[in-house]
XYZ file of C-alpha atoms in Angstrom:
263
model
C -6.347 32.139 13.638
C -8.221 34.311 11.215
C -12.015 34.420 10.775
C -11.857 33.408 7.098
C -9.391 30.233 7.792
C -12.397 28.720 9.469
C -14.599 29.747 6.633
C -12.183 28.198 3.794
C -12.396 24.829 6.189
C -16.117 24.634 6.437
C -16.143 25.283 2.770
C -13.800 22.780 2.207
C -15.479 20.277 4.368
C -18.655 21.278 2.680
C -17.081 20.300 -0.653
C -15.937 16.942 0.627
C -19.194 15.775 1.992
C -20.990 17.305 -1.506
C -18.566 15.065 -3.196
C -18.114 12.011 -1.209
C -21.281 10.907 -0.233
C -23.153 10.857 -3.507
C -20.221 9.102 -5.079
C -19.926 6.085 -2.298
C -23.373 5.974 -1.757
C -24.256 5.287 -5.190
C -21.257 2.690 -5.489
C -23.224 0.952 -2.753
C -26.574 1.111 -4.037
C -25.439 0.144 -7.608
C -23.162 -2.728 -6.326
C -26.127 -4.032 -4.291
C -28.774 -3.387 -7.043
C -26.841 -5.365 -9.287
C -26.071 -8.720 -9.047
C -23.217 -8.946 -11.629
C -21.485 -6.406 -9.817
C -21.325 -8.652 -6.718
C -18.474 -10.331 -7.559
C -15.542 -11.624 -4.716
C -12.992 -8.427 -6.376
C -15.764 -5.788 -5.912
C -15.864 -6.440 -2.195
C -12.965 -4.228 -1.017
C -14.475 -1.700 -3.126
C -17.136 -1.689 -1.108
C -15.611 -2.060 1.815
C -13.382 1.267 0.715
C -16.930 3.092 0.120
C -17.768 2.588 3.472
C -14.562 3.903 4.647
C -15.003 6.805 2.727
C -18.958 7.384 4.408
C -17.393 7.023 7.854
C -15.161 9.844 6.796
C -17.859 11.757 5.195
C -20.486 11.284 8.648
C -17.902 10.593 11.329
C -15.213 13.278 10.366
C -16.120 15.902 7.831
C -19.760 16.687 8.990
C -18.483 17.084 12.667
C -15.384 19.352 11.149
C -17.872 21.369 9.172
C -20.041 22.200 11.962
C -17.043 22.875 14.429
C -15.465 25.311 12.086
C -18.346 27.522 11.969
C -18.124 27.977 15.747
C -14.405 28.261 15.747
C -13.563 25.715 17.943
C -14.799 22.067 18.821
C -17.754 22.314 20.730
C -18.369 18.850 21.466
C -16.342 17.806 24.971
C -13.943 15.314 25.676
C -16.508 12.685 24.745
C -17.614 14.268 21.331
C -13.353 14.582 20.580
C -12.984 10.704 21.285
C -15.732 10.079 19.179
C -15.055 12.195 16.113
C -11.083 11.384 16.467
C -12.297 7.326 16.827
C -14.600 7.271 13.864
C -12.441 9.699 11.470
C -9.388 7.275 12.346
C -11.042 4.124 11.370
C -12.548 5.313 8.036
C -9.250 6.830 7.226
C -7.000 3.873 8.354
C -10.122 1.341 6.482
C -9.286 3.293 3.387
C -5.785 2.855 3.904
C -5.593 -0.568 4.550
C -8.331 -1.417 1.710
C -5.841 0.058 -0.687
C -3.381 -2.598 0.650
C -5.670 -5.532 0.127
C -6.784 -4.246 -3.723
C -2.936 -4.165 -4.506
C -2.662 -7.906 -2.868
C -5.490 -9.376 -4.310
C -4.309 -7.667 -7.903
C -0.799 -9.159 -7.067
C -2.430 -12.596 -6.293
C -4.830 -12.755 -8.812
C -2.522 -11.266 -12.002
C 0.784 -12.701 -10.669
C 0.013 -16.027 -9.358
C 2.323 -15.970 -7.103
C 0.902 -19.547 -5.467
C 0.059 -21.982 -8.165
C -3.303 -23.258 -8.671
C -4.712 -20.710 -6.838
C -8.281 -19.097 -7.459
C -9.710 -16.013 -5.803
C -12.958 -16.628 -4.241
C -15.607 -15.360 -1.794
C -13.913 -16.456 1.142
C -10.658 -14.676 0.276
C -12.279 -11.492 -0.570
C -14.233 -11.487 2.793
C -10.532 -12.149 4.644
C -9.311 -9.417 2.716
C -12.370 -7.194 4.214
C -12.054 -8.573 7.792
C -8.328 -7.733 7.610
C -8.793 -3.757 7.030
C -11.340 -3.603 10.050
C -8.780 -5.308 12.172
C -6.260 -3.496 11.097
C -8.055 -0.306 11.309
C -9.219 -0.994 14.719
C -5.905 -1.363 16.097
C -5.019 2.111 15.136
C -8.462 3.689 16.032
C -9.057 2.012 19.217
C -5.877 2.531 21.633
C -6.333 5.719 21.847
C -9.428 5.446 23.818
C -8.014 2.767 26.164
C -5.020 4.254 27.253
C -2.453 4.227 24.379
C -2.187 7.812 23.125
C -5.051 9.863 23.108
C -7.597 11.695 21.200
C -6.950 15.425 21.040
C -8.200 18.697 19.013
C -5.837 19.152 16.470
C -4.395 22.147 14.498
C -6.967 24.772 14.517
C -8.768 23.142 17.244
C -12.092 21.982 14.837
C -11.200 18.185 14.817
C -9.402 15.631 16.751
C -6.866 13.494 16.067
C -3.985 11.058 17.658
C -1.798 13.648 19.954
C 1.349 13.431 18.321
C 2.678 16.993 19.744
C 3.196 16.244 23.170
C 4.880 13.647 25.550
C 2.402 13.430 28.234
C 3.651 10.933 31.514
C 1.313 8.345 31.258
C 0.117 8.698 27.485
C 3.272 6.368 25.778
C 2.406 8.774 22.982
C 6.222 8.299 21.557
C 5.695 4.649 21.355
C 2.351 4.916 19.619
C 3.595 7.167 16.932
C 6.087 5.312 15.997
C 4.007 1.977 16.065
C 2.047 3.929 13.669
C 4.419 5.588 11.312
C 5.803 1.687 10.596
C 2.937 -0.405 10.839
C 0.148 2.143 9.423
C 1.956 4.095 6.836
C 5.520 2.674 5.900
C 4.647 -1.474 5.401
C 1.272 -0.447 3.767
C 3.661 1.696 1.496
C 6.143 -1.143 1.060
C 3.163 -3.805 0.332
C 1.747 -1.558 -2.133
C 4.896 -0.956 -3.937
C 5.965 -4.621 -4.101
C 2.633 -5.898 -5.370
C 2.012 -2.804 -8.264
C 5.740 -3.103 -9.032
C 5.349 -7.250 -9.789
C 2.211 -6.358 -11.616
C 3.687 -4.105 -13.867
C 6.769 -6.636 -14.720
C 4.218 -9.484 -15.073
C 2.608 -7.534 -17.508
C 5.100 -6.702 -19.595
C 7.036 -9.842 -19.463
C 3.611 -11.361 -21.238
C 3.380 -8.450 -23.579
C 6.966 -9.595 -24.639
C 6.231 -13.225 -25.262
C 3.188 -12.146 -27.281
C 5.569 -10.528 -29.553
C 4.406 -7.053 -28.426
C 1.139 -6.829 -30.376
C -1.229 -4.138 -30.242
C -3.310 -5.432 -27.825
C -0.885 -6.187 -25.359
C 0.493 -3.062 -25.662
C -2.599 -1.222 -25.110
C -2.911 -4.050 -21.929
C 0.690 -2.972 -20.731
C -0.196 1.250 -21.008
C -3.493 0.661 -19.361
C -1.874 -1.648 -16.181
C 1.172 0.678 -16.000
C -1.373 4.061 -15.649
C -3.387 2.502 -13.415
C -0.452 1.295 -11.171
C 0.845 5.050 -11.358
C -2.373 6.679 -10.449
C -2.701 4.068 -7.379
C 0.661 4.662 -6.420
C 0.258 8.487 -6.594
C -3.239 8.536 -4.830
C -1.819 6.844 -1.646
C 1.240 9.212 -1.725
C -0.569 12.169 -1.725
C -3.498 10.830 0.665
C -0.864 9.691 3.060
C 2.676 11.232 2.639
C 1.779 14.955 3.835
C -0.117 13.547 7.399
C 2.650 10.943 7.729
C 5.499 13.514 7.319
C 4.041 16.518 9.247
C 2.940 14.326 12.094
C 6.326 12.616 12.198
C 8.082 16.260 11.918
C 6.199 17.660 14.742
C 6.630 14.753 16.504
C 10.753 15.058 16.144
C 10.862 18.375 17.126
C 8.875 18.550 20.365
C 9.166 22.107 21.970
C 9.341 24.229 18.733
C 6.720 26.459 17.070
C 4.230 25.435 14.793
C 0.718 27.474 13.267
C -2.203 25.700 13.862
C -3.168 25.856 9.778
C 0.091 23.859 9.092
C -0.673 21.154 11.526
C -4.597 21.157 10.082
C -3.893 21.165 6.327
C -2.422 17.579 6.095
C -5.021 15.952 7.791
C -7.275 16.990 4.758
C -5.656 15.644 1.983
């Protein structure tokens, strides 16, 4: 790998730290300082900010430092720690988006009659994201797959490159693809799809007034942004990981294997 590639990687990590830390820290600070913002529906947004901070400190900072050296300098233990915290933060972010979609669907579409979204529901949603994130980040530490330096060897992630005996990579990659990508994708599409349909039906019943038309446009735009953001964040990594996993023995450049991880 050319030296300039490591420089670009370090610069990109610095950019993510420079933008990610202030935004997410301010989100936490402002919400904690202002009581009006501490509503149950905002709990999952706070959880998403915490997930992003995990990525900043557990992933981006480490990768920036190691890319300046041209290889992962922290050894096996450091690889496990970096891989764990980066995976935990990424998965918390993913499942926070899923819970956010479910909460909006429950509040707007009211699939359960007489349902009122409260603090207990919000706490359950946050706890669910941690459970699902741990169900992905912990197994490689205890023998189901493993964390190894990936791509340009400056960060660590789940081993989807090899089929080493005793590691059980095949079953873990299949589990990750189904449970931690395909199912969240289906849930998000379903919830936001129903949300758009419900808003359109409500608008039709009110003779398409200017207010309902504006609300319909805003909801539709929000749904499109959320779905596209999810696909941009996760489709490149999941697609490349699955392609490499199903084409064992083929030659893949380190840059090709590195780029999707930083979407």
